[in-house]
């Protein structure tokens, strides 16, 4: 890897950390029991609700990853042996299901081909047939980072409403929240989960959950064990501006700053920026004559594109050359799609030139592997799209 220049971190998380956030985190240790600390704690606990799309939910911030937030959501609301239903369509939905099973839950798994989205019709059949309301939760991944597939959460909610089913709706929004629209209140999500290292533009280390009143009520009487991830312990301490154990103070200051940046840009503008940058990447993939792993254009992710390499080529070689020769970090293919795809992350703190440089490095790496693309074709397609849409974006930012 070159020692010159900056590493182009274009994996779908962790993402680039803005200088403003780095400066906010660069501070000495301080007393997390001081009289001043609640000003920080209460600010981030309140402001984080914005990215979840809620005014009604209760937010929790754990010194953990998104995996910890998964565990917190499950252990605070379900009982050992409870029936839950989930869809496996990538590594992260697979790992969440694995956690459910290891916690002693009875999981009905809807398996689909990786690259496809949630089979709403099949899910609907299961919910319709569950007239005794045995399913206690429907657990879905909003944005499956493995394949670049985004789920229609409103459609999942509509299924539950159609059959008046009381199951909790749990949603993993780790690679969607703060980057693409997430509407907890409108979709009546009961438990929404995210991590700090994606759209929130922070290092990994904070796992966040937002819980509905219904989920909080369940947490008062369920029997799965938890200590570190206890909602009850958090509520007692958060209500007075503290945490039940030592929090990561630098990350909390970083979170305060990243939320301020998102508020300054405006969430609708954040979503529009992500959509536009993603569209440029997809134009490039098309110009290369390649296909995204996601099969349905309506489900294309605006935070990550998994690019399928032609038969006979190894995507891992593209990733290796991009990193070793051009200091470009692309996302690896995971589990079933390892060697078949490389992933371009386009979320968090980035702009057009960062994307275009990534596309250029990706083209050079693919050509060195022997993938038959035309040098500059993807960069040209994305550049043309960004130029045509630049006036539209400038209009979005006039109010800042």
C-alpha atoms as a printed R data frame, in Angstrom:
    type eleno elety resid chain resno       x       y       z
1   ATOM     1    CA   UNK     A     1   0.000   0.000   0.000
2   ATOM     2    CA   UNK     A     2   1.257   3.508  -0.826
3   ATOM     3    CA   UNK     A     3   2.511   5.558   2.114
4   ATOM     4    CA   UNK     A     4   1.552   8.789   0.329
5   ATOM     5    CA   UNK     A     5  -1.846  10.436   0.242
6   ATOM     6    CA   UNK     A     6  -4.895   9.516   2.244
7   ATOM     7    CA   UNK     A     7  -6.507   6.103   2.246
8   ATOM     8    CA   UNK     A     8  -9.763   6.164   0.308
9   ATOM     9    CA   UNK     A     9 -12.058   4.456   2.795
10  ATOM    10    CA   UNK     A    10 -15.026   3.478   0.636
11  ATOM    11    CA   UNK     A    11 -16.293   0.423   2.459
12  ATOM    12    CA   UNK     A    12 -19.911   0.552   3.682
13  ATOM    13    CA   UNK     A    13 -18.742   1.140   7.235
14  ATOM    14    CA   UNK     A    14 -16.813   2.222   9.088
15  ATOM    15    CA   UNK     A    15 -17.065   5.450   7.143
16  ATOM    16    CA   UNK     A    16 -14.941   8.587   6.987
17  ATOM    17    CA   UNK     A    17 -14.941  10.716  10.135
18  ATOM    18    CA   UNK     A    18 -15.254  14.469   9.409
19  ATOM    19    CA   UNK     A    19 -12.577  16.799  10.777
20  ATOM    20    CA   UNK     A    20 -15.209  18.574  12.864
21  ATOM    21    CA   UNK     A    21 -16.072  15.300  14.585
22  ATOM    22    CA   UNK     A    22 -12.420  14.377  15.091
23  ATOM    23    CA   UNK     A    23 -11.782  17.733  16.755
24  ATOM    24    CA   UNK     A    24 -14.862  17.332  18.955
25  ATOM    25    CA   UNK     A    25 -13.598  13.960  20.183
26  ATOM    26    CA   UNK     A    26 -10.037  15.166  20.798
27  ATOM    27    CA   UNK     A    27 -10.242  15.987  24.492
28  ATOM    28    CA   UNK     A    28  -8.913  14.864  27.812
29  ATOM    29    CA   UNK     A    29 -10.779  12.439  30.038
30  ATOM    30    CA   UNK     A    30 -13.407  13.964  32.270
31  ATOM    31    CA   UNK     A    31 -15.648  12.984  35.144
32  ATOM    32    CA   UNK     A    32 -18.772  11.221  33.910
33  ATOM    33    CA   UNK     A    33 -20.374  11.784  37.315
34  ATOM    34    CA   UNK     A    34 -19.816  15.539  37.363
35  ATOM    35    CA   UNK     A    35 -22.647  18.059  37.729
36  ATOM    36    CA   UNK     A    36 -21.931  19.222  34.156
37  ATOM    37    CA   UNK     A    37 -22.175  15.828  32.473
38  ATOM    38    CA   UNK     A    38 -26.001  15.703  32.100
39  ATOM    39    CA   UNK     A    39 -25.822  18.598  29.629
40  ATOM    40    CA   UNK     A    40 -23.966  16.312  27.213
41  ATOM    41    CA   UNK     A    41 -25.878  13.116  27.956
42  ATOM    42    CA   UNK     A    42 -29.347  14.623  27.712
43  ATOM    43    CA   UNK     A    43 -28.459  16.495  24.503
44  ATOM    44    CA   UNK     A    44 -27.342  13.408  22.585
45  ATOM    45    CA   UNK     A    45 -30.146  11.219  23.943
46  ATOM    46    CA   UNK     A    46 -32.699  13.752  22.738
47  ATOM    47    CA   UNK     A    47 -31.087  14.743  19.438
48  ATOM    48    CA   UNK     A    48 -30.490  11.152  18.304
49  ATOM    49    CA   UNK     A    49 -34.268  10.733  18.010
50  ATOM    50    CA   UNK     A    50 -34.149  12.925  14.906
51  ATOM    51    CA   UNK     A    51 -32.317  10.338  12.810
52  ATOM    52    CA   UNK     A    52 -34.675   7.582  13.967
53  ATOM    53    CA   UNK     A    53 -37.607   9.655  12.753
54  ATOM    54    CA   UNK     A    54 -39.347   9.765  16.118
55  ATOM    55    CA   UNK     A    55 -40.626  12.180  18.701
56  ATOM    56    CA   UNK     A    56 -42.300   9.430  20.730
57  ATOM    57    CA   UNK     A    57 -39.562   6.814  21.083
58  ATOM    58    CA   UNK     A    58 -37.123   6.338  23.963
59  ATOM    59    CA   UNK     A    59 -33.463   6.346  22.900
60  ATOM    60    CA   UNK     A    60 -30.662   4.278  24.420
61  ATOM    61    CA   UNK     A    61 -26.933   4.642  23.743
62  ATOM    62    CA   UNK     A    62 -24.725   1.697  24.660
63  ATOM    63    CA   UNK     A    63 -20.906   1.568  24.491
64  ATOM    64    CA   UNK     A    64 -21.107  -1.258  21.958
65  ATOM    65    CA   UNK     A    65 -21.445  -1.993  18.254
66  ATOM    66    CA   UNK     A    66 -24.627  -2.591  16.301
67  ATOM    67    CA   UNK     A    67 -24.388  -6.218  17.421
68  ATOM    68    CA   UNK     A    68 -24.788  -5.058  21.004
69  ATOM    69    CA   UNK     A    69 -27.815  -3.014  19.984
70  ATOM    70    CA   UNK     A    70 -29.306  -6.166  18.391
71  ATOM    71    CA   UNK     A    71 -28.876  -7.994  21.684
72  ATOM    72    CA   UNK     A    72 -30.334  -5.132  23.689
73  ATOM    73    CA   UNK     A    73 -33.476  -5.050  21.539
74  ATOM    74    CA   UNK     A    74 -34.028  -8.810  21.815
75  ATOM    75    CA   UNK     A    75 -33.184  -9.385  25.467
76  ATOM    76    CA   UNK     A    76 -35.223  -6.474  26.790
77  ATOM    77    CA   UNK     A    77 -38.481  -7.414  25.097
78  ATOM    78    CA   UNK     A    78 -38.726 -11.186  24.476
79  ATOM    79    CA   UNK     A    79 -38.964 -14.368  26.526
80  ATOM    80    CA   UNK     A    80 -37.008 -17.578  26.146
81  ATOM    81    CA   UNK     A    81 -38.806 -19.781  23.625
82  ATOM    82    CA   UNK     A    82 -40.792 -16.940  22.047
83  ATOM    83    CA   UNK     A    83 -41.608 -17.383  18.378
84  ATOM    84    CA   UNK     A    84 -40.200 -14.728  16.054
85  ATOM    85    CA   UNK     A    85 -40.048 -14.498  12.276
86  ATOM    86    CA   UNK     A    86 -37.176 -13.083  10.230
87  ATOM    87    CA   UNK     A    87 -35.848 -13.017   6.667
88  ATOM    88    CA   UNK     A    88 -32.319 -14.148   5.788
89  ATOM    89    CA   UNK     A    89 -31.025 -12.391   2.684
90  ATOM    90    CA   UNK     A    90 -27.415 -11.510   3.562
91  ATOM    91    CA   UNK     A    91 -24.730 -11.889   6.208
92  ATOM    92    CA   UNK     A    92 -26.160  -9.377   8.653
93  ATOM    93    CA   UNK     A    93 -29.684 -10.796   8.651
94  ATOM    94    CA   UNK     A    94 -28.006 -14.215   9.030
95  ATOM    95    CA   UNK     A    95 -25.986 -13.097  12.050
96  ATOM    96    CA   UNK     A    96 -28.991 -11.498  13.733
97  ATOM    97    CA   UNK     A    97 -30.943 -14.726  13.261
98  ATOM    98    CA   UNK     A    98 -28.007 -16.664  14.699
99  ATOM    99    CA   UNK     A    99 -28.135 -14.434  17.790
100 ATOM   100    CA   UNK     A   100 -31.873 -15.008  18.159
101 ATOM   101    CA   UNK     A   101 -31.356 -18.754  18.103
102 ATOM   102    CA   UNK     A   102 -28.456 -18.651  20.566
103 ATOM   103    CA   UNK     A   103 -30.603 -16.602  22.952
104 ATOM   104    CA   UNK     A   104 -33.184 -19.396  22.949
105 ATOM   105    CA   UNK     A   105 -35.802 -17.901  20.631
106 ATOM   106    CA   UNK     A   106 -37.863 -20.049  18.250
107 ATOM   107    CA   UNK     A   107 -37.081 -18.472  14.868
108 ATOM   108    CA   UNK     A   108 -39.058 -19.007  11.679
109 ATOM   109    CA   UNK     A   109 -36.572 -18.200   8.912
110 ATOM   110    CA   UNK     A   110 -37.653 -17.042   5.472
111 ATOM   111    CA   UNK     A   111 -34.659 -17.747   3.228
112 ATOM   112    CA   UNK     A   112 -34.362 -15.943  -0.086
113 ATOM   113    CA   UNK     A   113 -31.625 -15.768  -2.694
114 ATOM   114    CA   UNK     A   114 -29.007 -13.205  -1.750
115 ATOM   115    CA   UNK     A   115 -29.641 -10.201  -3.952
116 ATOM   116    CA   UNK     A   116 -33.390 -10.419  -3.532
117 ATOM   117    CA   UNK     A   117 -35.442  -8.501  -1.008
118 ATOM   118    CA   UNK     A   118 -37.950  -9.488   1.637
119 ATOM   119    CA   UNK     A   119 -40.747 -11.677   0.197
120 ATOM   120    CA   UNK     A   120 -43.698  -9.634   1.424
121 ATOM   121    CA   UNK     A   121 -46.233 -12.128   0.043
122 ATOM   122    CA   UNK     A   122 -44.673 -15.052   1.931
123 ATOM   123    CA   UNK     A   123 -44.338 -13.012   5.120
124 ATOM   124    CA   UNK     A   124 -47.978 -12.002   4.719
125 ATOM   125    CA   UNK     A   125 -49.049 -15.649   4.495
126 ATOM   126    CA   UNK     A   126 -47.268 -16.515   7.744
127 ATOM   127    CA   UNK     A   127 -48.784 -13.552   9.585
128 ATOM   128    CA   UNK     A   128 -52.260 -14.274   8.207
129 ATOM   129    CA   UNK     A   129 -52.074 -17.901   9.373
130 ATOM   130    CA   UNK     A   130 -50.881 -16.929  12.856
131 ATOM   131    CA   UNK     A   131 -54.390 -16.394  14.182
132 ATOM   132    CA   UNK     A   132 -53.295 -17.242  17.739
133 ATOM   133    CA   UNK     A   133 -50.682 -14.464  17.592
134 ATOM   134    CA   UNK     A   134 -47.826 -16.765  18.561
135 ATOM   135    CA   UNK     A   135 -45.240 -14.638  16.796
136 ATOM   136    CA   UNK     A   136 -43.974 -12.095  19.296
137 ATOM   137    CA   UNK     A   137 -41.748 -10.183  16.888
138 ATOM   138    CA   UNK     A   138 -41.023  -9.623  13.214
139 ATOM   139    CA   UNK     A   139 -37.305  -8.847  12.839
140 ATOM   140    CA   UNK     A   140 -36.079  -7.350   9.562
141 ATOM   141    CA   UNK     A   141 -32.939  -5.662   8.258
142 ATOM   142    CA   UNK     A   142 -33.737  -2.342   6.601
143 ATOM   143    CA   UNK     A   143 -30.601  -2.184   4.473
144 ATOM   144    CA   UNK     A   144 -28.734  -5.474   3.922
145 ATOM   145    CA   UNK     A   145 -25.154  -4.280   3.507
146 ATOM   146    CA   UNK     A   146 -23.985  -7.607   2.095
147 ATOM   147    CA   UNK     A   147 -25.992  -7.277  -1.094
148 ATOM   148    CA   UNK     A   148 -27.069  -3.629  -1.299
149 ATOM   149    CA   UNK     A   149 -30.782  -4.396  -0.869
150 ATOM   150    CA   UNK     A   150 -33.154  -2.006   0.935
151 ATOM   151    CA   UNK     A   151 -36.381  -3.239   2.544
152 ATOM   152    CA   UNK     A   152 -39.736  -1.492   2.340
153 ATOM   153    CA   UNK     A   153 -40.445  -1.263   6.070
154 ATOM   154    CA   UNK     A   154 -43.803   0.423   5.457
155 ATOM   155    CA   UNK     A   155 -44.891  -2.711   3.557
156 ATOM   156    CA   UNK     A   156 -43.923  -4.896   6.533
157 ATOM   157    CA   UNK     A   157 -45.952  -2.663   8.848
158 ATOM   158    CA   UNK     A   158 -48.896  -2.868   6.448
159 ATOM   159    CA   UNK     A   159 -48.832  -6.678   6.700
160 ATOM   160    CA   UNK     A   160 -49.042  -6.542  10.483
161 ATOM   161    CA   UNK     A   161 -51.836  -3.964  10.350
162 ATOM   162    CA   UNK     A   162 -53.806  -5.878   7.722
163 ATOM   163    CA   UNK     A   163 -54.144  -8.863  10.042
164 ATOM   164    CA   UNK     A   164 -54.272  -6.841  13.277
165 ATOM   165    CA   UNK     A   165 -51.198  -8.685  14.492
166 ATOM   166    CA   UNK     A   166 -49.627  -7.423  17.755
167 ATOM   167    CA   UNK     A   167 -46.053  -8.648  17.097
168 ATOM   168    CA   UNK     A   168 -43.257  -6.202  17.787
169 ATOM   169    CA   UNK     A   169 -41.637  -4.778  14.658
170 ATOM   170    CA   UNK     A   170 -37.846  -4.783  15.122
171 ATOM   171    CA   UNK     A   171 -35.686  -3.149  12.450
172 ATOM   172    CA   UNK     A   172 -31.924  -3.181  11.975
173 ATOM   173    CA   UNK     A   173 -31.118   0.256  10.554
174 ATOM   174    CA   UNK     A   174 -27.352   0.075  11.029
175 ATOM   175    CA   UNK     A   175 -26.473   1.001   7.426
176 ATOM   176    CA   UNK     A   176 -29.563   3.083   6.713
177 ATOM   177    CA   UNK     A   177 -30.283   5.398   9.622
178 ATOM   178    CA   UNK     A   178 -28.897   8.926   9.091
179 ATOM   179    CA   UNK     A   179 -28.370   8.178   5.376
180 ATOM   180    CA   UNK     A   180 -31.722   7.146   3.906
181 ATOM   181    CA   UNK     A   181 -35.236   7.895   5.178
182 ATOM   182    CA   UNK     A   182 -36.187   6.080   8.368
183 ATOM   183    CA   UNK     A   183 -39.621   6.844   9.815
184 ATOM   184    CA   UNK     A   184 -39.981   5.133  13.161
185 ATOM   185    CA   UNK     A   185 -43.178   6.903  14.179
186 ATOM   186    CA   UNK     A   186 -44.869   6.718  10.772
187 ATOM   187    CA   UNK     A   187 -44.004   3.016  10.295
188 ATOM   188    CA   UNK     A   188 -44.699   2.303  13.979
189 ATOM   189    CA   UNK     A   189 -41.391   0.519  14.430
190 ATOM   190    CA   UNK     A   190 -41.119  -0.823  17.978
191 ATOM   191    CA   UNK     A   191 -37.349  -1.236  18.154
192 ATOM   192    CA   UNK     A   192 -34.954   0.509  15.777
193 ATOM   193    CA   UNK     A   193 -31.259  -0.293  15.903
194 ATOM   194    CA   UNK     A   194 -28.165   1.466  14.599
195 ATOM   195    CA   UNK     A   195 -24.444   1.940  15.176
196 ATOM   196    CA   UNK     A   196 -22.135   4.922  15.195
197 ATOM   197    CA   UNK     A   197 -19.785   3.945  12.351
198 ATOM   198    CA   UNK     A   198 -22.006   4.398   9.297
199 ATOM   199    CA   UNK     A   199 -24.283   7.339   8.541
200 ATOM   200    CA   UNK     A   200 -23.458   8.975  11.867
201 ATOM   201    CA   UNK     A   201 -19.842   9.402  10.689
202 ATOM   202    CA   UNK     A   202 -18.157   8.236  13.911
203 ATOM   203    CA   UNK     A   203 -15.738   5.465  14.802
204 ATOM   204    CA   UNK     A   204 -17.359   2.197  15.843
205 ATOM   205    CA   UNK     A   205 -18.223   1.979  19.525
206 ATOM   206    CA   UNK     A   206 -21.791   3.190  20.054
207 ATOM   207    CA   UNK     A   207 -24.795   0.898  19.638
208 ATOM   208    CA   UNK     A   208 -28.103   2.757  19.671
209 ATOM   209    CA   UNK     A   209 -31.666   1.554  20.133
210 ATOM   210    CA   UNK     A   210 -34.881   3.521  20.001
211 ATOM   211    CA   UNK     A   211 -37.872   1.846  21.620
212 ATOM   212    CA   UNK     A   212 -41.599   2.489  21.352
213 ATOM   213    CA   UNK     A   213 -43.914   2.691  24.357
214 ATOM   214    CA   UNK     A   214 -45.153  -0.802  23.454
215 ATOM   215    CA   UNK     A   215 -41.603  -2.189  23.527
216 ATOM   216    CA   UNK     A   216 -40.877  -0.474  26.834
217 ATOM   217    CA   UNK     A   217 -43.992  -2.022  28.343
218 ATOM   218    CA   UNK     A   218 -42.834  -5.474  27.189
219 ATOM   219    CA   UNK     A   219 -39.456  -4.856  28.817
220 ATOM   220    CA   UNK     A   220 -41.070  -4.655  32.255
221 ATOM   221    CA   UNK     A   221 -42.143  -8.292  32.262
222 ATOM   222    CA   UNK     A   222 -40.003 -10.338  29.834
223 ATOM   223    CA   UNK     A   223 -37.591 -12.994  31.146
224 ATOM   224    CA   UNK     A   224 -34.520 -13.007  28.881
225 ATOM   225    CA   UNK     A   225 -31.517 -12.122  31.032
226 ATOM   226    CA   UNK     A   226 -29.560  -8.918  30.512
227 ATOM   227    CA   UNK     A   227 -27.282  -6.805  32.665
228 ATOM   228    CA   UNK     A   228 -25.052  -4.600  30.532
229 ATOM   229    CA   UNK     A   229 -27.896  -4.022  28.054
230 ATOM   230    CA   UNK     A   230 -30.689  -3.430  30.571
231 ATOM   231    CA   UNK     A   231 -33.206  -0.793  29.483
232 ATOM   232    CA   UNK     A   232 -34.326  -0.447  33.099
233 ATOM   233    CA   UNK     A   233 -30.846   0.422  34.352
234 ATOM   234    CA   UNK     A   234 -30.397   2.877  31.499
235 ATOM   235    CA   UNK     A   235 -33.715   4.616  32.146
236 ATOM   236    CA   UNK     A   236 -33.009   5.109  35.852
237 ATOM   237    CA   UNK     A   237 -29.672   6.738  35.095
238 ATOM   238    CA   UNK     A   238 -30.500   8.502  31.815
239 ATOM   239    CA   UNK     A   239 -33.445  10.291  33.429
240 ATOM   240    CA   UNK     A   240 -31.009  12.249  35.586
241 ATOM   241    CA   UNK     A   241 -28.401  12.665  32.829
242 ATOM   242    CA   UNK     A   242 -26.022   9.791  33.552
243 ATOM   243    CA   UNK     A   243 -25.271   6.211  32.513
244 ATOM   244    CA   UNK     A   244 -25.208   3.056  34.671
245 ATOM   245    CA   UNK     A   245 -21.508   2.535  33.862
246 ATOM   246    CA   UNK     A   246 -18.616   4.447  32.319
247 ATOM   247    CA   UNK     A   247 -19.617   5.725  28.868
248 ATOM   248    CA   UNK     A   248 -17.272   6.533  25.988
249 ATOM   249    CA   UNK     A   249 -17.110  10.269  26.557
250 ATOM   250    CA   UNK     A   250 -15.099  11.112  23.389
251 ATOM   251    CA   UNK     A   251 -17.644   9.250  21.259
252 ATOM   252    CA   UNK     A   252 -20.512  11.098  22.944
253 ATOM   253    CA   UNK     A   253 -18.880  14.431  22.093
254 ATOM   254    CA   UNK     A   254 -18.356  13.146  18.559
255 ATOM   255    CA   UNK     A   255 -22.010  12.116  18.367
256 ATOM   256    CA   UNK     A   256 -23.121  15.541  19.536
257 ATOM   257    CA   UNK     A   257 -21.079  17.112  16.719
258 ATOM   258    CA   UNK     A   258 -22.180  14.661  14.022
259 ATOM   259    CA   UNK     A   259 -25.822  15.237  14.921
260 ATOM   260    CA   UNK     A   260 -25.211  18.989  14.734
261 ATOM   261    CA   UNK     A   261 -23.759  18.525  11.227
262 ATOM   262    CA   UNK     A   262 -26.768  16.495  10.125
263 ATOM   263    CA   UNK     A   263 -29.152  19.110  11.514
264 ATOM   264    CA   UNK     A   264 -27.235  21.903   9.752
265 ATOM   265    CA   UNK     A   265 -27.441  20.103   6.419
266 ATOM   266    CA   UNK     A   266 -31.045  19.087   7.005
267 ATOM   267    CA   UNK     A   267 -32.065  15.429   6.941
268 ATOM   268    CA   UNK     A   268 -33.949  15.735   3.655
269 ATOM   269    CA   UNK     A   269 -30.813  17.183   2.091
270 ATOM   270    CA   UNK     A   270 -28.750  14.363   3.607
271 ATOM   271    CA   UNK     A   271 -31.078  11.812   2.024
272 ATOM   272    CA   UNK     A   272 -31.017  13.636  -1.330
273 ATOM   273    CA   UNK     A   273 -27.197  13.730  -1.292
274 ATOM   274    CA   UNK     A   274 -26.995  10.005  -0.623
275 ATOM   275    CA   UNK     A   275 -29.521   9.246  -3.369
276 ATOM   276    CA   UNK     A   276 -27.639  11.382  -5.891
277 ATOM   277    CA   UNK     A   277 -24.201   9.942  -5.083
278 ATOM   278    CA   UNK     A   278 -25.630   6.412  -5.227
279 ATOM   279    CA   UNK     A   279 -27.218   7.092  -8.606
280 ATOM   280    CA   UNK     A   280 -23.827   8.138  -9.946
281 ATOM   281    CA   UNK     A   281 -22.279   4.875  -8.773
282 ATOM   282    CA   UNK     A   282 -25.071   2.891 -10.392
283 ATOM   283    CA   UNK     A   283 -24.550   4.804 -13.675
284 ATOM   284    CA   UNK     A   284 -20.888   3.805 -13.501
285 ATOM   285    CA   UNK     A   285 -21.674   0.122 -12.912
286 ATOM   286    CA   UNK     A   286 -23.982   0.162 -15.915
287 ATOM   287    CA   UNK     A   287 -21.320   1.844 -18.071
288 ATOM   288    CA   UNK     A   288 -18.886  -0.920 -17.120
289 ATOM   289    CA   UNK     A   289 -21.363  -3.464 -18.428
290 ATOM   290    CA   UNK     A   290 -21.698  -5.008 -14.962
291 ATOM   291    CA   UNK     A   291 -24.681  -5.603 -12.674
292 ATOM   292    CA   UNK     A   292 -25.394  -4.862  -9.014
293 ATOM   293    CA   UNK     A   293 -26.070  -7.824  -6.742
294 ATOM   294    CA   UNK     A   294 -29.474  -6.338  -5.903
295 ATOM   295    CA   UNK     A   295 -31.898  -7.691  -8.498
296 ATOM   296    CA   UNK     A   296 -34.792  -5.246  -8.143
297 ATOM   297    CA   UNK     A   297 -34.037  -1.593  -9.023
298 ATOM   298    CA   UNK     A   298 -36.771  -0.511  -6.603
299 ATOM   299    CA   UNK     A   299 -34.697  -2.056  -3.797
300 ATOM   300    CA   UNK     A   300 -31.323  -0.528  -4.727
301 ATOM   301    CA   UNK     A   301 -29.527   0.753  -1.653
302 ATOM   302    CA   UNK     A   302 -28.470   4.385  -1.490
303 ATOM   303    CA   UNK     A   303 -25.633   3.554   0.919
304 ATOM   304    CA   UNK     A   304 -23.847   0.610  -0.716
305 ATOM   305    CA   UNK     A   305 -23.625  -1.027  -4.131
306 ATOM   306    CA   UNK     A   306 -22.441  -4.632  -4.364
307 ATOM   307    CA   UNK     A   307 -20.979  -5.097  -7.860
308 ATOM   308    CA   UNK     A   308 -21.008  -8.584  -9.402
309 ATOM   309    CA   UNK     A   309 -17.823  -9.443 -11.328
310 ATOM   310    CA   UNK     A   310 -18.060 -11.526 -14.515
311 ATOM   311    CA   UNK     A   311 -17.881 -15.310 -14.338
312 ATOM   312    CA   UNK     A   312 -14.302 -16.539 -14.068
313 ATOM   313    CA   UNK     A   313 -13.010 -13.508 -12.160
314 ATOM   314    CA   UNK     A   314 -12.341 -13.171  -8.428
315 ATOM   315    CA   UNK     A   315 -13.668 -10.016  -6.792
316 ATOM   316    CA   UNK     A   316 -11.153 -10.486  -3.973
317 ATOM   317    CA   UNK     A   317  -8.369  -9.760  -6.476
318 ATOM   318    CA   UNK     A   318 -10.008  -6.470  -7.415
319 ATOM   319    CA   UNK     A   319 -10.207  -5.542  -3.734
320 ATOM   320    CA   UNK     A   320  -6.582  -6.550  -3.103
321 ATOM   321    CA   UNK     A   321  -5.154  -4.588  -6.033
322 ATOM   322    CA   UNK     A   322  -7.263  -1.522  -5.237
323 ATOM   323    CA   UNK     A   323  -5.881  -1.530  -1.701
324 ATOM   324    CA   UNK     A   324  -2.262  -2.473  -2.349
325 ATOM   325    CA   UNK     A   325  -1.645  -0.350  -5.457
326 ATOM   326    CA   UNK     A   326  -4.071   2.563  -5.106
327 ATOM   327    CA   UNK     A   327  -4.724   2.857  -1.355
328 ATOM   328    CA   UNK     A   328  -8.426   2.346  -2.002
329 ATOM   329    CA   UNK     A   329 -10.495   0.287   0.433
330 ATOM   330    CA   UNK     A   330 -13.462  -1.455  -1.173
331 ATOM   331    CA   UNK     A   331 -15.850  -3.698   0.730
332 ATOM   332    CA   UNK     A   332 -15.256  -7.421   0.465
333 ATOM   333    CA   UNK     A   333 -17.888  -9.946  -0.530
334 ATOM   334    CA   UNK     A   334 -19.272 -11.744   2.517
335 ATOM   335    CA   UNK     A   335 -20.171 -15.398   2.989
336 ATOM   336    CA   UNK     A   336 -22.183 -16.646  -0.020
337 ATOM   337    CA   UNK     A   337 -21.097 -13.780  -2.281
338 ATOM   338    CA   UNK     A   338 -17.398 -13.772  -1.346
339 ATOM   339    CA   UNK     A   339 -15.340 -13.689  -4.522
340 ATOM   340    CA   UNK     A   340 -18.414 -12.801  -6.561
341 ATOM   341    CA   UNK     A   341 -18.871  -9.158  -5.556
342 ATOM   342    CA   UNK     A   342 -16.979  -6.145  -4.330
343 ATOM   343    CA   UNK     A   343 -18.855  -3.425  -2.485
344 ATOM   344    CA   UNK     A   344 -18.633   0.334  -2.924
345 ATOM   345    CA   UNK     A   345 -19.804   2.221   0.139
346 ATOM   346    CA   UNK     A   346 -21.384   5.605  -0.559
347 ATOM   347    CA   UNK     A   347 -22.576   6.858   2.797
348 ATOM   348    CA   UNK     A   348 -21.608   9.301   5.486
349 ATOM   349    CA   UNK     A   349 -19.137  12.111   4.935
350 ATOM   350    CA   UNK     A   350 -18.498  12.121   1.175
351 ATOM   351    CA   UNK     A   351 -19.031  14.136  -1.992
352 ATOM   352    CA   UNK     A   352 -18.832  13.784  -5.781
353 ATOM   353    CA   UNK     A   353 -15.048  13.965  -6.097
354 ATOM   354    CA   UNK     A   354 -14.558  11.263  -3.475
355 ATOM   355    CA   UNK     A   355 -16.930   8.995  -5.389
356 ATOM   356    CA   UNK     A   356 -15.310   9.761  -8.750
357 ATOM   357    CA   UNK     A   357 -11.816   9.038  -7.411
358 ATOM   358    CA   UNK     A   358 -13.142   5.749  -6.038
359 ATOM   359    CA   UNK     A   359 -14.606   4.829  -9.414
360 ATOM   360    CA   UNK     A   360 -11.295   5.633 -11.116
361 ATOM   361    CA   UNK     A   361  -9.345   3.429  -8.699
362 ATOM   362    CA   UNK     A   362 -11.900   0.658  -9.081
363 ATOM   363    CA   UNK     A   363 -11.584   0.793 -12.867
364 ATOM   364    CA   UNK     A   364  -7.800   0.509 -12.715
365 ATOM   365    CA   UNK     A   365  -8.001  -2.435 -10.327
366 ATOM   366    CA   UNK     A   366 -10.565  -4.243 -12.495
367 ATOM   367    CA   UNK     A   367  -8.486  -3.749 -15.630
368 ATOM   368    CA   UNK     A   368  -5.392  -5.135 -13.898
369 ATOM   369    CA   UNK     A   369  -7.378  -8.241 -12.997
370 ATOM   370    CA   UNK     A   370  -8.438  -8.509 -16.635
371 ATOM   371    CA   UNK     A   371 -12.099  -7.581 -16.364
372 ATOM   372    CA   UNK     A   372 -12.991  -6.210 -19.806
373 ATOM   373    CA   UNK     A   373 -14.199  -2.669 -19.133
374 ATOM   374    CA   UNK     A   374 -13.322   0.565 -20.881
375 ATOM   375    CA   UNK     A   375 -11.041   2.790 -18.805
376 ATOM   376    CA   UNK     A   376 -12.865   5.953 -17.797
377 ATOM   377    CA   UNK     A   377 -16.315   4.726 -18.804
378 ATOM   378    CA   UNK     A   378 -17.713   4.607 -15.287
379 ATOM   379    CA   UNK     A   379 -16.098   7.857 -14.232
380 ATOM   380    CA   UNK     A   380 -17.497   9.591 -17.319
381 ATOM   381    CA   UNK     A   381 -21.022   8.258 -16.736
382 ATOM   382    CA   UNK     A   382 -21.048   9.316 -13.084
383 ATOM   383    CA   UNK     A   383 -19.472  12.713 -13.864
384 ATOM   384    CA   UNK     A   384 -22.080  13.431 -16.517
385 ATOM   385    CA   UNK     A   385 -24.864  12.572 -14.089
386 ATOM   386    CA   UNK     A   386 -23.397  14.713 -11.301
387 ATOM   387    CA   UNK     A   387 -22.952  17.676 -13.643
388 ATOM   388    CA   UNK     A   388 -26.527  17.421 -14.911
389 ATOM   389    CA   UNK     A   389 -27.915  17.310 -11.366
390 ATOM   390    CA   UNK     A   390 -25.596  19.849  -9.712
391 ATOM   391    CA   UNK     A   391 -28.041  22.771 -10.023
392 ATOM   392    CA   UNK     A   392 -30.710  20.723  -8.327
393 ATOM   393    CA   UNK     A   393 -28.399  20.025  -5.369
394 ATOM   394    CA   UNK     A   394 -27.278  23.644  -5.065
395 ATOM   395    CA   UNK     A   395 -30.940  24.565  -4.745
396 ATOM   396    CA   UNK     A   396 -31.352  22.093  -1.889
397 ATOM   397    CA   UNK     A   397 -28.534  23.736   0.061
398 ATOM   398    CA   UNK     A   398 -29.627  27.356  -0.383
399 ATOM   399    CA   UNK     A   399 -31.281  27.370   3.044
400 ATOM   400    CA   UNK     A   400 -28.092  26.420   4.915
